[in-house]
Amino acid sequence: MLGLTASACGSGGEPATPNASGGAKAVSITVACQPAKSAPKEREAWDADVATFTKDHPGVTVKSTDQQPCFDPKTFGPKLAGGQMETAFVVPVTNYNDVISKGQALDITQYTGEIKNWNDLRADHKELVTKDGKVYGVPNVHYSVGLVYNRALFTKAGLDPNTPPKTWAEVRDAAKKIAGLGQGYVGYGEYSGGNTGGWHFTQAIYGRGGAILTPDDKKAAFNSPEGKAVLQNLHDMRWTDNSMGTKLLVDWESLMVAMGSGKVGMMLGAPDVVTDVVNKFKGNVADYGITGFPEGKASLSGGEAFMINPKATPEEAKAALEWIDYRFNTVGKGRWDFARGKSIGNPVGVPDNAVFGDSPTGQAIQADRVKNASLPVANYDSYVQAAGTIPPKAEPVHAQELYAILDVAMSGVLSRESASVDQLLTDAETKANSMLAAKG
């Protein structure tokens, strides 16, 4: 997930009252995602936006919450169940259906006009927050998986960094050439455990057009030609080509550290991988690019939406959506104020949010991003072009349990040359079906 902030302040749910001037009704709302005190410049920018918003909306008081992270799986469920959620709160895409089906989000169909560029939000993302024709959220973040690659290693290996691989055959060929640079070079990096192996298996099978579960979510569907192709390709790269190194990478950080070292040529990842590799793992910003998913028929997508507390009054709901419109959906304002972001030292340039797609709003945001970029935006052009054409696909239900099961298959092909792809998938299928049956 992309990290944000939140806290446990509930929507007041009290009737709005006229303000002292006798004009607009006074209303108080709580809103999630105020930056932490450990990020003082970002917090100052947020507070400035609150001040501007309340000045422009007489009678509205905005109380920002302060909990790290914005979505915390340990507190999210209890806060919802206990009625302590903010007026406007963040829900990850994996939780949309659960929150909506339990009546924990307000039907905002009549209020969507408060989001001035509502029609520019991608239809496929609006569909995810719509149930039985009713709208329950405002899509806020979307990302899709692509191929992150080291442009410097491509050049060193005699490859053209401006024409990155588009097929798995091209990925395999490039990986062999990069691994051939010498001791310690890894052409293609992949995970084998910590639920990250199964997560990347899901990315890869989606890209090939396969599925993890049957349409009714009752049975495993990954023991398929697409699933076998994923594991066989990894097995061959590891043992025939020797292009994946010898160290098993288990947790998320292990591959990121390796990528930041400048010795790994390629890995699957969303654009935030580039930011993290540079900011957290000391990679050279000029070295990294991202392109579309090889042969991408679909892409595992992540993201989040803002939803409104079902206890909110009409006045509170309207004010909360006006805040979301200003802070998160207006070109050149709030989170899209790239000039301000650049001035306070934030990295600007990575296309890490495609919630508006290629709409006029999306094009305007991208133009501002390029204009104020502090990162080499040309390195991400092929990803931007591909992301707009590859359909998004959400994580499966019971994702983490399935990822843990699929870790075993990923570890198997990467740790044992004699591993049977068919047997690994059959074993995983049996375990997954048992888990799904137990879950009901």
CSV table of C-alpha atoms in Angstrom, one decimal:
chain,number,residue,atom,x,y,z
A,1,MET,CA,0.0,0.0,0.0
A,2,LEU,CA,1.0,3.6,-0.5
A,3,GLY,CA,1.5,5.0,3.1
A,4,LEU,CA,-0.8,7.7,4.5
A,5,THR,CA,-2.0,8.8,8.0
A,6,ALA,CA,-5.3,8.5,10.0
A,7,SER,CA,-6.7,8.5,13.6
A,8,ALA,CA,-9.7,7.5,15.6
A,9,CYS,CA,-11.9,10.6,15.6
A,10,GLY,CA,-15.6,9.8,14.8
A,11,SER,CA,-18.0,11.8,12.7
A,12,GLY,CA,-20.1,13.9,15.1
A,13,GLY,CA,-23.4,13.1,13.5
A,14,GLU,CA,-25.0,16.1,15.2
A,15,PRO,CA,-27.4,18.5,13.4
A,16,ALA,CA,-25.7,21.5,11.9
A,17,THR,CA,-26.5,24.8,13.4
A,18,PRO,CA,-26.4,28.3,11.9
A,19,ASN,CA,-23.1,30.1,12.5
A,20,ALA,CA,-22.7,33.3,14.4
A,21,SER,CA,-23.1,35.4,11.3
A,22,GLY,CA,-26.4,33.8,10.5
A,23,GLY,CA,-25.1,32.6,7.1
A,24,ALA,CA,-24.0,29.1,6.2
A,25,LYS,CA,-24.7,26.4,8.7
A,26,ALA,CA,-21.8,25.5,11.0
A,27,VAL,CA,-20.6,22.0,10.5
A,28,SER,CA,-17.6,20.1,11.9
A,29,ILE,CA,-15.9,17.2,10.1
A,30,THR,CA,-13.0,14.9,10.9
A,31,VAL,CA,-10.7,14.0,8.0
A,32,ALA,CA,-8.0,11.3,7.6
A,33,CYS,CA,-4.5,11.5,6.3
A,34,GLN,CA,-2.8,14.5,7.9
A,35,PRO,CA,1.0,14.0,7.5
A,36,ALA,CA,2.9,13.1,10.6
A,37,LYS,CA,4.8,15.4,12.8
A,38,SER,CA,8.0,13.7,11.6
A,39,ALA,CA,7.3,15.2,8.2
A,40,PRO,CA,7.0,18.8,9.2
A,41,LYS,CA,7.0,20.4,5.8
A,42,GLU,CA,4.3,18.1,4.4
A,43,ARG,CA,2.3,18.7,7.6
A,44,GLU,CA,2.6,22.5,7.2
A,45,ALA,CA,1.4,22.2,3.7
A,46,TRP,CA,-1.6,20.2,4.8
A,47,ASP,CA,-2.5,22.7,7.5
A,48,ALA,CA,-2.2,25.5,5.0
A,49,ASP,CA,-4.7,23.7,2.8
A,50,VAL,CA,-7.1,23.3,5.7
A,51,ALA,CA,-6.8,27.0,6.4
A,52,THR,CA,-7.5,27.9,2.8
A,53,PHE,CA,-10.4,25.5,2.6
A,54,THR,CA,-12.1,26.7,5.7
A,55,LYS,CA,-11.7,30.3,4.6
A,56,ASP,CA,-13.4,29.5,1.4
A,57,HIS,CA,-16.2,27.4,3.1
A,58,PRO,CA,-17.5,29.6,5.9
A,59,GLY,CA,-19.0,27.7,8.8
A,60,VAL,CA,-17.0,24.5,8.1
A,61,THR,CA,-14.5,23.3,10.7
A,62,VAL,CA,-12.0,20.6,9.7
A,63,LYS,CA,-10.4,18.5,12.3
A,64,SER,CA,-7.4,16.6,10.9
A,65,THR,CA,-6.6,13.2,12.4
A,66,ASP,CA,-3.1,12.1,13.3
A,67,GLN,CA,-2.4,8.4,13.3
A,68,GLN,CA,0.3,6.4,11.5
A,69,PRO,CA,-0.3,4.9,9.0
A,70,CYS,CA,-3.5,6.3,7.4
A,71,PHE,CA,-4.8,2.8,6.9
A,72,ASP,CA,-3.8,0.6,9.8
A,73,PRO,CA,-5.1,-2.9,9.4
A,74,LYS,CA,-4.8,-3.4,13.2
A,75,THR,CA,-7.2,-0.6,14.0
A,76,PHE,CA,-9.3,-0.3,10.9
A,77,GLY,CA,-11.8,-3.0,11.7
A,78,PRO,CA,-12.3,-2.1,15.4
A,79,LYS,CA,-12.7,1.6,14.5
A,80,LEU,CA,-15.4,0.8,11.9
A,81,ALA,CA,-17.2,-1.7,14.2
A,82,GLY,CA,-17.1,0.8,17.0
A,83,GLY,CA,-18.4,3.7,15.0
A,84,GLN,CA,-15.2,5.7,15.7
A,85,MET,CA,-14.2,6.4,12.1
A,86,GLU,CA,-13.5,9.8,10.7
A,87,THR,CA,-16.2,11.6,8.6
A,88,ALA,CA,-14.0,11.1,5.6
A,89,PHE,CA,-11.8,8.0,5.9
A,90,VAL,CA,-9.6,5.9,3.6
A,91,VAL,CA,-10.4,2.4,2.5
A,92,PRO,CA,-7.9,0.2,0.5
A,93,VAL,CA,-9.3,-1.5,-2.6
A,94,THR,CA,-9.1,-4.9,-0.9
A,95,ASN,CA,-11.7,-3.8,1.7
A,96,TYR,CA,-14.2,-2.0,-0.6
A,97,ASN,CA,-16.7,-4.8,-0.8
A,98,ASP,CA,-16.5,-5.7,2.9
A,99,VAL,CA,-17.0,-2.1,4.1
A,100,ILE,CA,-19.9,-1.5,1.6
A,101,SER,CA,-21.7,-4.8,2.3
A,102,LYS,CA,-21.6,-4.2,6.0
A,103,GLY,CA,-23.2,-0.7,5.7
A,104,GLN,CA,-20.1,1.0,7.0
A,105,ALA,CA,-19.9,3.6,4.3
A,106,LEU,CA,-22.5,6.2,3.3
A,107,ASP,CA,-24.3,6.1,0.0
A,108,ILE,CA,-23.0,9.3,-1.6
A,109,THR,CA,-24.7,9.0,-5.0
A,110,GLN,CA,-26.6,12.3,-4.5
A,111,TYR,CA,-23.4,14.1,-3.5
A,112,THR,CA,-21.0,13.1,-6.3
A,113,GLY,CA,-21.6,16.5,-7.9
A,114,GLU,CA,-19.4,17.9,-5.1
A,115,ILE,CA,-16.5,16.3,-6.9
A,116,LYS,CA,-16.2,18.7,-9.8
A,117,ASN,CA,-14.2,16.4,-12.0
A,118,TRP,CA,-16.1,13.3,-11.0
A,119,ASN,CA,-16.7,12.4,-14.7
A,120,ASP,CA,-12.9,12.4,-15.3
A,121,LEU,CA,-12.3,9.7,-12.7
A,122,ARG,CA,-11.6,6.4,-14.4
A,123,ALA,CA,-14.9,4.5,-14.9
A,124,ASP,CA,-13.3,1.1,-13.9
A,125,HIS,CA,-12.3,2.6,-10.5
A,126,LYS,CA,-15.6,4.2,-9.9
A,127,GLU,CA,-17.2,0.9,-10.6
A,128,LEU,CA,-15.2,-0.6,-7.8
A,129,VAL,CA,-16.9,1.7,-5.3
A,130,THR,CA,-20.4,1.2,-6.8
A,131,LYS,CA,-22.8,-1.5,-5.6
A,132,ASP,CA,-26.3,-2.0,-7.0
A,133,GLY,CA,-26.1,1.3,-8.8
A,134,LYS,CA,-25.2,3.3,-5.6
A,135,VAL,CA,-21.9,5.1,-5.1
A,136,TYR,CA,-20.0,4.6,-1.8
A,137,GLY,CA,-16.6,6.2,-2.4
A,138,VAL,CA,-14.3,8.6,-4.3
A,139,PRO,CA,-11.4,6.8,-5.9
A,140,ASN,CA,-8.2,8.4,-4.6
A,141,VAL,CA,-5.2,6.3,-5.5
A,142,HIS,CA,-4.6,3.8,-8.2
A,143,TYR,CA,-1.4,2.1,-9.3
A,144,SER,CA,-0.6,-0.9,-11.6
A,145,VAL,CA,2.4,-3.1,-11.7
A,146,GLY,CA,5.0,-2.8,-14.4
A,147,LEU,CA,8.6,-3.8,-15.0
A,148,VAL,CA,11.2,-1.7,-13.0
A,149,TYR,CA,14.6,-1.8,-14.6
A,150,ASN,CA,18.1,-0.4,-14.2
A,151,ARG,CA,18.9,1.7,-17.3
A,152,ALA,CA,22.6,1.9,-16.4
A,153,LEU,CA,22.9,-1.9,-16.4
A,154,PHE,CA,21.1,-2.1,-19.7
A,155,THR,CA,23.6,0.2,-21.2
A,156,LYS,CA,26.5,-1.7,-19.6
A,157,ALA,CA,25.2,-5.0,-21.0
A,158,GLY,CA,24.8,-3.6,-24.5
A,159,LEU,CA,21.0,-3.2,-24.3
A,160,ASP,CA,19.1,-0.1,-25.3
A,161,PRO,CA,17.5,1.4,-22.1
A,162,ASN,CA,15.0,3.4,-24.2
A,163,THR,CA,13.5,0.1,-25.6
A,164,PRO,CA,12.9,-2.0,-22.5
A,165,PRO,CA,11.5,-5.5,-22.8
A,166,LYS,CA,7.9,-6.0,-23.9
A,167,THR,CA,7.8,-9.8,-23.8
A,168,TRP,CA,8.9,-12.4,-21.4
A,169,ALA,CA,11.3,-13.7,-24.0
A,170,GLU,CA,12.9,-10.3,-24.2
A,171,VAL,CA,13.0,-10.1,-20.4
A,172,ARG,CA,14.8,-13.5,-20.3
A,173,ASP,CA,17.3,-12.4,-23.0
A,174,ALA,CA,18.1,-9.1,-21.2
A,175,ALA,CA,18.5,-10.9,-17.9
A,176,LYS,CA,21.1,-13.3,-19.3
A,177,LYS,CA,23.1,-10.4,-20.7
A,178,ILE,CA,23.0,-8.5,-17.4
A,179,ALA,CA,24.0,-11.6,-15.4
A,180,GLY,CA,26.8,-12.0,-17.8
A,181,LEU,CA,28.4,-8.8,-16.7
A,182,GLY,CA,30.2,-10.7,-13.9
A,183,GLN,CA,30.1,-11.9,-10.3
A,184,GLY,CA,27.3,-10.5,-8.3
A,185,TYR,CA,25.1,-9.2,-11.1
A,186,VAL,CA,21.5,-10.4,-11.2
A,187,GLY,CA,19.5,-10.1,-14.4
A,188,TYR,CA,16.1,-10.5,-12.8
A,189,GLY,CA,15.1,-10.4,-9.2
A,190,GLU,CA,12.2,-12.2,-7.6
A,191,TYR,CA,10.7,-13.1,-4.2
A,192,SER,CA,10.4,-16.5,-2.7
A,193,GLY,CA,8.6,-16.0,0.7
A,194,GLY,CA,7.2,-13.6,3.3
A,195,ASN,CA,3.9,-13.6,1.3
A,196,THR,CA,5.8,-11.5,-1.3
A,197,GLY,CA,6.5,-14.5,-3.4
A,198,GLY,CA,2.8,-15.3,-3.8
A,199,TRP,CA,2.1,-11.6,-4.3
A,200,HIS,CA,4.5,-11.5,-7.3
A,201,PHE,CA,3.1,-14.8,-8.6
A,202,THR,CA,-0.3,-13.2,-8.6
A,203,GLN,CA,1.1,-10.2,-10.5
A,204,ALA,CA,2.7,-12.5,-13.1
A,205,ILE,CA,-0.3,-14.8,-13.6
A,206,TYR,CA,-2.6,-11.8,-14.0
A,207,GLY,CA,-0.2,-10.4,-16.6
A,208,ARG,CA,-0.4,-13.6,-18.6
A,209,GLY,CA,-4.2,-13.5,-18.5
A,210,GLY,CA,-4.7,-16.1,-15.8
A,211,ALA,CA,-6.5,-16.0,-12.5
A,212,ILE,CA,-5.9,-16.9,-8.9
A,213,LEU,CA,-9.5,-17.9,-8.1
A,214,THR,CA,-12.6,-19.0,-10.0
A,215,PRO,CA,-15.2,-16.2,-10.7
A,216,ASP,CA,-17.2,-17.2,-7.6
A,217,ASP,CA,-14.0,-17.1,-5.4
A,218,LYS,CA,-14.7,-20.6,-4.1
A,219,LYS,CA,-11.9,-22.5,-5.8
A,220,ALA,CA,-8.3,-22.0,-6.8
A,221,ALA,CA,-7.7,-21.3,-10.5
A,222,PHE,CA,-3.9,-20.9,-10.6
A,223,ASN,CA,-3.1,-24.5,-11.5
A,224,SER,CA,-3.5,-23.5,-15.2
A,225,PRO,CA,-1.4,-23.0,-18.3
A,226,GLU,CA,-0.8,-19.4,-17.2
A,227,GLY,CA,0.3,-20.5,-13.7
A,228,LYS,CA,2.6,-23.2,-15.1
A,229,ALA,CA,4.1,-20.7,-17.5
A,230,VAL,CA,5.0,-18.3,-14.6
A,231,LEU,CA,6.8,-21.0,-12.6
A,232,GLN,CA,8.5,-22.6,-15.6
A,233,ASN,CA,9.8,-19.3,-16.8
A,234,LEU,CA,11.3,-18.6,-13.4
A,235,HIS,CA,12.7,-22.1,-13.1
A,236,ASP,CA,14.4,-21.8,-16.5
A,237,MET,CA,15.8,-18.3,-15.8
A,238,ARG,CA,17.1,-19.6,-12.4
A,239,TRP,CA,18.6,-22.9,-13.5
A,240,THR,CA,19.1,-22.9,-17.2
A,241,ASP,CA,20.2,-19.2,-17.7
A,242,ASN,CA,21.7,-18.6,-14.2
A,243,SER,CA,20.3,-15.1,-14.5
A,244,MET,CA,18.6,-14.8,-11.2
A,245,GLY,CA,21.5,-15.1,-8.8
A,246,THR,CA,21.8,-17.7,-6.0
A,247,LYS,CA,20.4,-15.9,-3.0
A,248,LEU,CA,16.8,-16.5,-2.1
A,249,LEU,CA,15.0,-13.1,-1.6
A,250,VAL,CA,12.2,-13.5,1.0
A,251,ASP,CA,10.9,-10.3,2.4
A,252,TRP,CA,10.0,-7.1,0.6
A,253,GLU,CA,13.1,-5.2,1.7
A,254,SER,CA,15.6,-7.8,0.5
A,255,LEU,CA,14.9,-7.3,-3.2
A,256,MET,CA,14.7,-3.5,-2.7
A,257,VAL,CA,18.1,-3.4,-1.1
A,258,ALA,CA,19.5,-5.5,-3.9
A,259,MET,CA,17.9,-3.2,-6.5
A,260,GLY,CA,19.3,-0.2,-4.7
A,261,SER,CA,22.8,-1.7,-4.8
A,262,GLY,CA,22.8,-1.3,-8.6
A,263,LYS,CA,23.5,-4.9,-9.3
A,264,VAL,CA,19.9,-6.1,-10.2
A,265,GLY,CA,18.6,-5.5,-13.7
A,266,MET,CA,14.9,-6.0,-13.5
A,267,MET,CA,12.0,-6.7,-11.1
A,268,LEU,CA,8.2,-6.4,-11.1
A,269,GLY,CA,6.9,-3.4,-9.3
A,270,ALA,CA,4.7,-0.3,-9.2
A,271,PRO,CA,6.2,3.2,-9.7
A,272,ASP,CA,6.6,3.7,-5.9
A,273,VAL,CA,9.4,1.1,-6.2
A,274,VAL,CA,11.5,3.7,-8.0
A,275,THR,CA,10.9,6.2,-5.3
A,276,ASP,CA,11.7,3.8,-2.5
A,277,VAL,CA,14.8,2.4,-4.2
A,278,VAL,CA,16.2,6.0,-4.5
A,279,ASN,CA,15.0,7.5,-1.2
A,280,LYS,CA,15.3,4.5,1.2
A,281,PHE,CA,17.9,2.2,-0.4
A,282,LYS,CA,20.3,4.8,-1.9
A,283,GLY,CA,19.9,4.0,-5.6
A,284,ASN,CA,21.0,6.5,-8.2
A,285,VAL,CA,17.8,8.3,-9.4
A,286,ALA,CA,19.1,8.5,-13.0
A,287,ASP,CA,19.5,4.8,-13.2
A,288,TYR,CA,16.0,3.6,-12.8
A,289,GLY,CA,13.1,3.3,-15.3
A,290,ILE,CA,9.8,1.6,-15.4
A,291,THR,CA,7.9,0.2,-18.3
A,292,GLY,CA,4.7,-1.7,-18.9
A,293,PHE,CA,4.1,-5.2,-17.8
A,294,PRO,CA,5.5,-7.7,-20.3
A,295,GLU,CA,2.7,-9.0,-22.6
A,296,GLY,CA,0.3,-7.5,-20.1
A,297,LYS,CA,-3.2,-8.7,-20.5
A,298,ALA,CA,-4.1,-7.3,-17.0
A,299,SER,CA,-2.2,-5.8,-14.1
A,300,LEU,CA,-2.6,-6.4,-10.4
A,301,SER,CA,-3.7,-3.0,-9.2
A,302,GLY,CA,-3.7,-1.4,-5.8
A,303,GLY,CA,-5.2,1.7,-4.5
A,304,GLU,CA,-7.7,3.3,-2.2
A,305,ALA,CA,-10.8,5.4,-2.0
A,306,PHE,CA,-12.2,8.0,0.4
A,307,MET,CA,-15.5,6.9,2.0
A,308,ILE,CA,-17.9,8.8,4.2
A,309,ASN,CA,-19.0,7.7,7.7
A,310,PRO,CA,-22.6,6.4,7.5
A,311,LYS,CA,-23.4,8.5,10.6
A,312,ALA,CA,-22.6,11.7,8.8
A,313,THR,CA,-25.4,14.2,8.4
A,314,PRO,CA,-26.1,15.6,4.9
A,315,GLU,CA,-24.3,18.8,5.8
A,316,GLU,CA,-21.2,16.8,7.1
A,317,ALA,CA,-21.2,14.5,4.0
A,318,LYS,CA,-21.4,17.5,1.7
A,319,ALA,CA,-18.6,19.3,3.6
A,320,ALA,CA,-16.4,16.2,3.6
A,321,LEU,CA,-16.8,15.7,-0.1
A,322,GLU,CA,-16.0,19.4,-0.7
A,323,TRP,CA,-12.8,18.8,1.3
A,324,ILE,CA,-11.9,15.7,-0.7
A,325,ASP,CA,-12.6,17.7,-3.9
A,326,TYR,CA,-10.3,20.5,-2.9
A,327,ARG,CA,-7.4,18.6,-1.3
A,328,PHE,CA,-7.3,15.5,-3.5
A,329,ASN,CA,-9.0,16.2,-6.8
A,330,THR,CA,-8.2,19.7,-7.9
A,331,VAL,CA,-5.4,20.3,-10.4
A,332,GLY,CA,-2.6,22.4,-9.0
A,333,LYS,CA,-4.0,22.3,-5.4
A,334,GLY,CA,-3.5,20.1,-2.4
A,335,ARG,CA,-1.7,16.9,-3.3
A,336,TRP,CA,-1.5,18.0,-6.9
A,337,ASP,CA,0.5,21.1,-6.1
A,338,PHE,CA,3.7,19.8,-7.6
A,339,ALA,CA,5.4,23.2,-7.5
A,340,ARG,CA,5.0,23.3,-3.7
A,341,GLY,CA,6.0,19.7,-3.4
A,342,LYS,CA,9.2,20.3,-5.3
A,343,SER,CA,9.9,23.4,-3.2
A,344,ILE,CA,9.8,21.4,0.1
A,345,GLY,CA,12.0,18.6,-1.3
A,346,ASN,CA,9.5,16.0,-2.3
A,347,PRO,CA,10.4,13.8,-5.3
A,348,VAL,CA,8.3,14.9,-8.3
A,349,GLY,CA,8.0,13.0,-11.5
A,350,VAL,CA,7.1,9.3,-10.9
A,351,PRO,CA,3.7,8.6,-12.3
A,352,ASP,CA,2.5,7.0,-9.1
A,353,ASN,CA,-1.3,7.6,-9.4
A,354,ALA,CA,-3.4,7.0,-12.5
A,355,VAL,CA,-6.9,7.5,-10.9
A,356,PHE,CA,-7.8,10.1,-13.6
A,357,GLY,CA,-6.3,8.1,-16.5
A,358,ASP,CA,-6.0,10.0,-19.8
A,359,SER,CA,-9.0,12.4,-19.1
A,360,PRO,CA,-8.5,16.1,-19.3
A,361,THR,CA,-7.8,16.2,-15.5
A,362,GLY,CA,-5.3,13.4,-15.9
A,363,GLN,CA,-3.6,15.1,-18.7
A,364,ALA,CA,-3.4,18.4,-16.8
A,365,ILE,CA,-2.0,16.6,-13.7
A,366,GLN,CA,0.6,14.9,-15.9
A,367,ALA,CA,1.6,18.2,-17.5
A,368,ASP,CA,2.1,19.8,-14.1
A,369,ARG,CA,4.1,16.8,-12.9
A,370,VAL,CA,6.4,17.0,-15.9
A,371,LYS,CA,6.7,20.8,-15.6
A,372,ASN,CA,7.8,20.6,-11.9
A,373,ALA,CA,9.7,17.3,-12.1
A,374,SER,CA,12.8,16.7,-10.0
A,375,LEU,CA,13.1,13.1,-11.3
A,376,PRO,CA,13.8,12.0,-14.9
A,377,VAL,CA,10.3,11.6,-16.2
A,378,ALA,CA,11.4,10.4,-19.6
A,379,ASN,CA,12.5,7.2,-17.8
A,380,TYR,CA,8.8,6.4,-17.1
A,381,ASP,CA,7.2,7.3,-20.4
A,382,SER,CA,6.7,3.7,-21.6
A,383,TYR,CA,5.0,2.8,-18.3
A,384,VAL,CA,2.6,5.8,-18.6
A,385,GLN,CA,1.7,4.7,-22.1
A,386,ALA,CA,1.1,1.1,-21.1
A,387,ALA,CA,-0.7,1.8,-17.8
A,388,GLY,CA,-3.6,3.5,-19.7
A,389,THR,CA,-4.2,0.4,-21.8
A,390,ILE,CA,-3.7,-2.5,-19.5
A,391,PRO,CA,-6.9,-3.4,-17.5
A,392,PRO,CA,-6.5,-3.3,-13.7
A,393,LYS,CA,-7.3,-6.4,-11.7
A,394,ALA,CA,-7.8,-6.4,-7.9
A,395,GLU,CA,-6.2,-8.7,-5.4
A,396,PRO,CA,-8.1,-12.0,-4.8
A,397,VAL,CA,-10.1,-12.5,-1.6
A,398,HIS,CA,-8.1,-13.9,1.3
A,399,ALA,CA,-5.1,-12.5,-0.5
A,400,GLN,CA,-2.6,-12.9,2.3
A,401,GLU,CA,-3.5,-16.5,3.0
A,402,LEU,CA,-3.2,-17.3,-0.7
A,403,TYR,CA,0.1,-15.5,-1.0
A,404,ALA,CA,1.5,-17.6,1.9
A,405,ILE,CA,0.4,-20.8,0.1
A,406,LEU,CA,1.9,-19.7,-3.2
A,407,ASP,CA,5.2,-18.7,-1.5
A,408,VAL,CA,5.9,-22.4,-1.3
A,409,ALA,CA,5.6,-22.8,-5.1
A,410,MET,CA,7.8,-19.8,-5.7
A,411,SER,CA,10.4,-21.0,-3.3
A,412,GLY,CA,10.3,-24.4,-4.8
A,413,VAL,CA,11.3,-23.4,-8.3
A,414,LEU,CA,13.9,-20.9,-7.1
A,415,SER,CA,15.6,-23.2,-4.6
A,416,ARG,CA,15.4,-26.7,-6.3
A,417,GLU,CA,16.5,-27.4,-9.8
A,418,SER,CA,14.6,-30.7,-9.6
A,419,ALA,CA,11.3,-29.1,-8.5
A,420,SER,CA,8.2,-30.2,-10.4
A,421,VAL,CA,6.1,-27.2,-11.5
A,422,ASP,CA,3.0,-29.5,-11.9
A,423,GLN,CA,3.5,-30.9,-8.4
A,424,LEU,CA,4.1,-27.6,-6.8
A,425,LEU,CA,0.9,-26.1,-8.3
A,426,THR,CA,-1.1,-29.2,-7.4
A,427,ASP,CA,0.0,-29.1,-3.8
A,428,ALA,CA,-0.8,-25.3,-3.6
A,429,GLU,CA,-4.2,-25.9,-5.2
A,430,THR,CA,-5.1,-28.5,-2.6
A,431,LYS,CA,-4.1,-26.2,0.3
A,432,ALA,CA,-5.8,-23.2,-1.2
A,433,ASN,CA,-9.1,-25.1,-1.7
A,434,SER,CA,-9.0,-26.4,1.9
A,435,MET,CA,-8.4,-22.8,3.1
A,436,LEU,CA,-11.2,-21.4,0.9
A,437,ALA,CA,-13.6,-24.1,2.1
A,438,ALA,CA,-12.8,-23.3,5.7
A,439,LYS,CA,-13.5,-19.6,5.1
A,440,GLY,CA,-16.8,-20.4,3.6
